[in-house]
């Protein structure tokens, strides 16, 4: 019936997870959980390092598995979700061109080191490679989010993926020229 499913949305910080999850949750009539907020509100962290909460993965996994069990349709969203397995039906990995990502993260006033780490992660397909390892090809859908994508369009991608189990392949580095690559390090 309809779109009953448990979805995790992951991707490098700045790819649009929170924005897209909220919009998608609205049109699916599903809860959209911003995992980073949950870590704070339920104190699922082990320590605070340089002002950032370091998640307690044991506690976090338990809480997220509980949420997935108790909701037929739910969206969980965080870059952390490509690091461990949850009982989800589908993992959506949002992708953003690294040069555009660098602009988005600069607007957030992240320190240079954090911007560079995240831009490099995106350029090297870090979240997608991890998600594939954890969930396998049949459960991982990549979605290009460099340009605005509507929740309706994402719903359509999900529906098509459920039928074909074929995701588009998004790899940034092979498409980038030397000039663009240099921009990443600048
Ligand atoms: P994440 O939760 O993955 O860190 P956000 O949802 O916070 O990402 O979005 C990061 C920034 O990029 C926000 O300023 C948001 O307005 C913007 N943004 C999100 N998705 C898009 C998009 N598809 N196109 C352009 N800008 C976007
Ligand atoms: Mg977010």
PDB file of C-alpha atoms in Angstrom, residues 34-184:
ATOM      1  CA  UNK A  34      17.017  14.630  12.347  1.00  0.00           C
ATOM      2  CA  UNK A  35      19.371  12.193  14.036  1.00  0.00           C
ATOM      3  CA  UNK A  36      21.877  14.901  14.978  1.00  0.00           C
ATOM      4  CA  UNK A  37      19.142  16.622  17.038  1.00  0.00           C
ATOM      5  CA  UNK A  38      18.078  13.323  18.586  1.00  0.00           C
ATOM      6  CA  UNK A  39      21.649  12.699  19.736  1.00  0.00           C
ATOM      7  CA  UNK A  40      21.447  15.957  21.643  1.00  0.00           C
ATOM      8  CA  UNK A  41      17.908  15.682  23.028  1.00  0.00           C
ATOM      9  CA  UNK A  42      18.275  12.045  24.147  1.00  0.00           C
ATOM     10  CA  UNK A  43      21.883  12.490  25.217  1.00  0.00           C
ATOM     11  CA  UNK A  44      23.147   9.758  22.916  1.00  0.00           C
ATOM     12  CA  UNK A  45      26.704  11.084  23.002  1.00  0.00           C
ATOM     13  CA  UNK A  46      29.713   9.894  24.937  1.00  0.00           C
ATOM     14  CA  UNK A  47      31.615  13.174  25.066  1.00  0.00           C
ATOM     15  CA  UNK A  48      31.899  16.642  23.606  1.00  0.00           C
ATOM     16  CA  UNK A  49      35.032  17.334  21.586  1.00  0.00           C
ATOM     17  CA  UNK A  50      35.839  20.791  20.179  1.00  0.00           C
ATOM     18  CA  UNK A  51      32.227  21.768  20.821  1.00  0.00           C
ATOM     19  CA  UNK A  52      30.887  18.765  18.919  1.00  0.00           C
ATOM     20  CA  UNK A  53      28.983  15.845  20.362  1.00  0.00           C
ATOM     21  CA  UNK A  54      30.635  12.491  19.746  1.00  0.00           C
ATOM     22  CA  UNK A  55      27.811   9.991  19.283  1.00  0.00           C
ATOM     23  CA  UNK A  56      27.644   6.879  21.452  1.00  0.00           C
ATOM     24  CA  UNK A  57      27.055   4.439  18.587  1.00  0.00           C
ATOM     25  CA  UNK A  58      25.753   1.683  20.870  1.00  0.00           C
ATOM     26  CA  UNK A  59      23.044   3.885  22.388  1.00  0.00           C
ATOM     27  CA  UNK A  60      22.318   5.570  19.065  1.00  0.00           C
ATOM     28  CA  UNK A  61      21.823   2.319  17.177  1.00  0.00           C
ATOM     29  CA  UNK A  62      19.478   1.027  19.847  1.00  0.00           C
ATOM     30  CA  UNK A  63      17.335   4.164  19.813  1.00  0.00           C
ATOM     31  CA  UNK A  64      17.166   4.287  15.999  1.00  0.00           C
ATOM     32  CA  UNK A  65      16.316   0.586  15.729  1.00  0.00           C
ATOM     33  CA  UNK A  66      13.510   1.169  18.238  1.00  0.00           C
ATOM     34  CA  UNK A  67      12.135   4.035  16.118  1.00  0.00           C
ATOM     35  CA  UNK A  68      12.296   1.901  12.975  1.00  0.00           C
ATOM     36  CA  UNK A  69      10.469  -0.957  14.693  1.00  0.00           C
ATOM     37  CA  UNK A  70       7.674   1.242  16.035  1.00  0.00           C
ATOM     38  CA  UNK A  71       6.887   3.147  12.809  1.00  0.00           C
ATOM     39  CA  UNK A  72       5.739   1.648   9.502  1.00  0.00           C
ATOM     40  CA  UNK A  73       6.863   4.694   7.618  1.00  0.00           C
ATOM     41  CA  UNK A  74       9.670   6.847   8.870  1.00  0.00           C
ATOM     42  CA  UNK A  75      12.665   8.822   7.628  1.00  0.00           C
ATOM     43  CA  UNK A  76      15.923   8.993   9.571  1.00  0.00           C
ATOM     44  CA  UNK A  77      18.496  11.484   8.420  1.00  0.00           C
ATOM     45  CA  UNK A  78      22.212  11.930   9.221  1.00  0.00           C
ATOM     46  CA  UNK A  79      25.648  11.628   7.649  1.00  0.00           C
ATOM     47  CA  UNK A  80      26.377   9.138  10.462  1.00  0.00           C
ATOM     48  CA  UNK A  81      23.923   6.644   8.990  1.00  0.00           C
ATOM     49  CA  UNK A  82      26.416   5.456   6.394  1.00  0.00           C
ATOM     50  CA  UNK A  83      28.623   4.167   9.223  1.00  0.00           C
ATOM     51  CA  UNK A  84      26.431   1.441  10.715  1.00  0.00           C
ATOM     52  CA  UNK A  85      23.604  -0.863   9.744  1.00  0.00           C
ATOM     53  CA  UNK A  86      19.983  -0.322  10.706  1.00  0.00           C
ATOM     54  CA  UNK A  87      16.863  -2.351   9.863  1.00  0.00           C
ATOM     55  CA  UNK A  88      15.810   0.037   7.076  1.00  0.00           C
ATOM     56  CA  UNK A  89      14.212  -0.752   3.693  1.00  0.00           C
ATOM     57  CA  UNK A  90      16.099   1.837   1.734  1.00  0.00           C
ATOM     58  CA  UNK A  91      19.197   4.019   2.029  1.00  0.00           C
ATOM     59  CA  UNK A  92      19.078   7.226   0.014  1.00  0.00           C
ATOM     60  CA  UNK A  93      22.463   8.879  -0.486  1.00  0.00           C
ATOM     61  CA  UNK A  94      22.244  12.544  -1.455  1.00  0.00           C
ATOM     62  CA  UNK A  95      25.073  13.778  -3.674  1.00  0.00           C
ATOM     63  CA  UNK A  96      26.205  17.318  -4.323  1.00  0.00           C
ATOM     64  CA  UNK A  97      28.919  18.486  -6.691  1.00  0.00           C
ATOM     65  CA  UNK A  98      31.964  19.141  -4.439  1.00  0.00           C
ATOM     66  CA  UNK A  99      32.459  22.695  -5.727  1.00  0.00           C
ATOM     67  CA  UNK A 100      28.856  23.591  -4.941  1.00  0.00           C
ATOM     68  CA  UNK A 101      29.215  21.787  -1.590  1.00  0.00           C
ATOM     69  CA  UNK A 102      32.234  23.894  -0.740  1.00  0.00           C
ATOM     70  CA  UNK A 103      30.132  27.030  -1.298  1.00  0.00           C
ATOM     71  CA  UNK A 104      27.306  25.716   0.887  1.00  0.00           C
ATOM     72  CA  UNK A 105      29.626  24.776   3.740  1.00  0.00           C
ATOM     73  CA  UNK A 106      31.472  28.115   3.531  1.00  0.00           C
ATOM     74  CA  UNK A 107      28.122  29.853   4.018  1.00  0.00           C
ATOM     75  CA  UNK A 108      27.718  27.843   7.223  1.00  0.00           C
ATOM     76  CA  UNK A 109      30.919  29.332   8.581  1.00  0.00           C
ATOM     77  CA  UNK A 110      32.510  25.951   9.181  1.00  0.00           C
ATOM     78  CA  UNK A 111      36.254  26.072   9.931  1.00  0.00           C
ATOM     79  CA  UNK A 112      38.424  25.506   6.835  1.00  0.00           C
ATOM     80  CA  UNK A 113      39.555  22.078   8.033  1.00  0.00           C
ATOM     81  CA  UNK A 114      35.984  20.864   8.413  1.00  0.00           C
ATOM     82  CA  UNK A 115      35.018  22.238   5.002  1.00  0.00           C
ATOM     83  CA  UNK A 116      37.968  20.509   3.345  1.00  0.00           C
ATOM     84  CA  UNK A 117      37.322  17.170   5.046  1.00  0.00           C
ATOM     85  CA  UNK A 118      33.709  17.175   3.935  1.00  0.00           C
ATOM     86  CA  UNK A 119      34.421  18.334   0.390  1.00  0.00           C
ATOM     87  CA  UNK A 120      37.030  15.591   0.073  1.00  0.00           C
ATOM     88  CA  UNK A 121      34.597  12.987   1.477  1.00  0.00           C
ATOM     89  CA  UNK A 122      32.041  13.986  -1.136  1.00  0.00           C
ATOM     90  CA  UNK A 123      34.618  14.004  -3.957  1.00  0.00           C
ATOM     91  CA  UNK A 124      35.707  10.485  -2.943  1.00  0.00           C
ATOM     92  CA  UNK A 125      32.126   9.129  -2.663  1.00  0.00           C
ATOM     93  CA  UNK A 126      32.716   8.258   0.993  1.00  0.00           C
ATOM     94  CA  UNK A 127      29.081   7.982   2.178  1.00  0.00           C
ATOM     95  CA  UNK A 128      27.966   6.128  -0.920  1.00  0.00           C
ATOM     96  CA  UNK A 129      30.758   3.568  -0.768  1.00  0.00           C
ATOM     97  CA  UNK A 130      30.024   2.922   2.904  1.00  0.00           C
ATOM     98  CA  UNK A 131      26.270   2.698   2.336  1.00  0.00           C
ATOM     99  CA  UNK A 132      26.841   0.163  -0.442  1.00  0.00           C
ATOM    100  CA  UNK A 133      29.049  -1.922   1.801  1.00  0.00           C
ATOM    101  CA  UNK A 134      26.470  -1.909   4.567  1.00  0.00           C
ATOM    102  CA  UNK A 135      23.203  -2.251   2.651  1.00  0.00           C
ATOM    103  CA  UNK A 136      24.168  -3.657  -0.746  1.00  0.00           C
ATOM    104  CA  UNK A 137      23.197  -2.411  -4.204  1.00  0.00           C
ATOM    105  CA  UNK A 138      19.551  -3.381  -3.965  1.00  0.00           C
ATOM    106  CA  UNK A 139      18.915  -1.023  -1.065  1.00  0.00           C
ATOM    107  CA  UNK A 140      21.026   2.010  -1.982  1.00  0.00           C
ATOM    108  CA  UNK A 141      19.658   4.817  -4.144  1.00  0.00           C
ATOM    109  CA  UNK A 142      21.836   7.777  -5.062  1.00  0.00           C
ATOM    110  CA  UNK A 143      20.079  11.077  -5.699  1.00  0.00           C
ATOM    111  CA  UNK A 144      21.772  14.102  -7.259  1.00  0.00           C
ATOM    112  CA  UNK A 145      20.995  17.142  -5.109  1.00  0.00           C
ATOM    113  CA  UNK A 146      23.346  19.753  -6.537  1.00  0.00           C
ATOM    114  CA  UNK A 147      20.298  21.449  -7.976  1.00  0.00           C
ATOM    115  CA  UNK A 148      17.073  21.747  -6.005  1.00  0.00           C
ATOM    116  CA  UNK A 149      15.036  18.580  -6.149  1.00  0.00           C
ATOM    117  CA  UNK A 150      11.382  18.478  -5.182  1.00  0.00           C
ATOM    118  CA  UNK A 151      10.081  15.888  -2.715  1.00  0.00           C
ATOM    119  CA  UNK A 152       7.703  14.712  -5.446  1.00  0.00           C
ATOM    120  CA  UNK A 153      10.668  14.005  -7.726  1.00  0.00           C
ATOM    121  CA  UNK A 154      12.381  12.050  -4.961  1.00  0.00           C
ATOM    122  CA  UNK A 155       9.208  10.020  -4.377  1.00  0.00           C
ATOM    123  CA  UNK A 156       9.195   9.168  -8.080  1.00  0.00           C
ATOM    124  CA  UNK A 157      12.867   8.099  -7.909  1.00  0.00           C
ATOM    125  CA  UNK A 158      12.117   5.889  -4.926  1.00  0.00           C
ATOM    126  CA  UNK A 159       9.124   4.291  -6.649  1.00  0.00           C
ATOM    127  CA  UNK A 160      11.214   3.587  -9.770  1.00  0.00           C
ATOM    128  CA  UNK A 161      14.062   2.190  -7.674  1.00  0.00           C
ATOM    129  CA  UNK A 162      11.709  -0.183  -5.858  1.00  0.00           C
ATOM    130  CA  UNK A 163      10.767  -1.633  -9.250  1.00  0.00           C
ATOM    131  CA  UNK A 164      14.152  -1.780 -10.950  1.00  0.00           C
ATOM    132  CA  UNK A 165      16.628  -1.754  -8.013  1.00  0.00           C
ATOM    133  CA  UNK A 166      18.885   0.253 -10.306  1.00  0.00           C
ATOM    134  CA  UNK A 167      20.382   3.463  -9.006  1.00  0.00           C
ATOM    135  CA  UNK A 168      22.087   6.089 -11.102  1.00  0.00           C
ATOM    136  CA  UNK A 169      25.851   6.116 -10.586  1.00  0.00           C
ATOM    137  CA  UNK A 170      27.294   9.370  -9.345  1.00  0.00           C
ATOM    138  CA  UNK A 171      31.080   9.704  -9.301  1.00  0.00           C
ATOM    139  CA  UNK A 172      32.518  13.228  -9.211  1.00  0.00           C
ATOM    140  CA  UNK A 173      36.252  12.824  -9.800  1.00  0.00           C
ATOM    141  CA  UNK A 174      36.192  11.205 -13.260  1.00  0.00           C
ATOM    142  CA  UNK A 175      34.145  14.151 -14.562  1.00  0.00           C
ATOM    143  CA  UNK A 176      36.286  16.910 -13.107  1.00  0.00           C
ATOM    144  CA  UNK A 177      39.069  18.626 -15.016  1.00  0.00           C
ATOM    145  CA  UNK A 178      42.351  19.810 -13.488  1.00  0.00           C
ATOM    146  CA  UNK A 179      41.045  23.358 -13.093  1.00  0.00           C
ATOM    147  CA  UNK A 180      38.067  22.166 -11.094  1.00  0.00           C
ATOM    148  CA  UNK A 181      40.136  19.786  -9.001  1.00  0.00           C
ATOM    149  CA  UNK A 182      42.432  22.664  -8.051  1.00  0.00           C
ATOM    150  CA  UNK A 183      39.394  24.703  -6.963  1.00  0.00           C
ATOM    151  CA  UNK A 184      38.612  22.011  -4.412  1.00  0.00           C
TER     152      UNK A 184
END
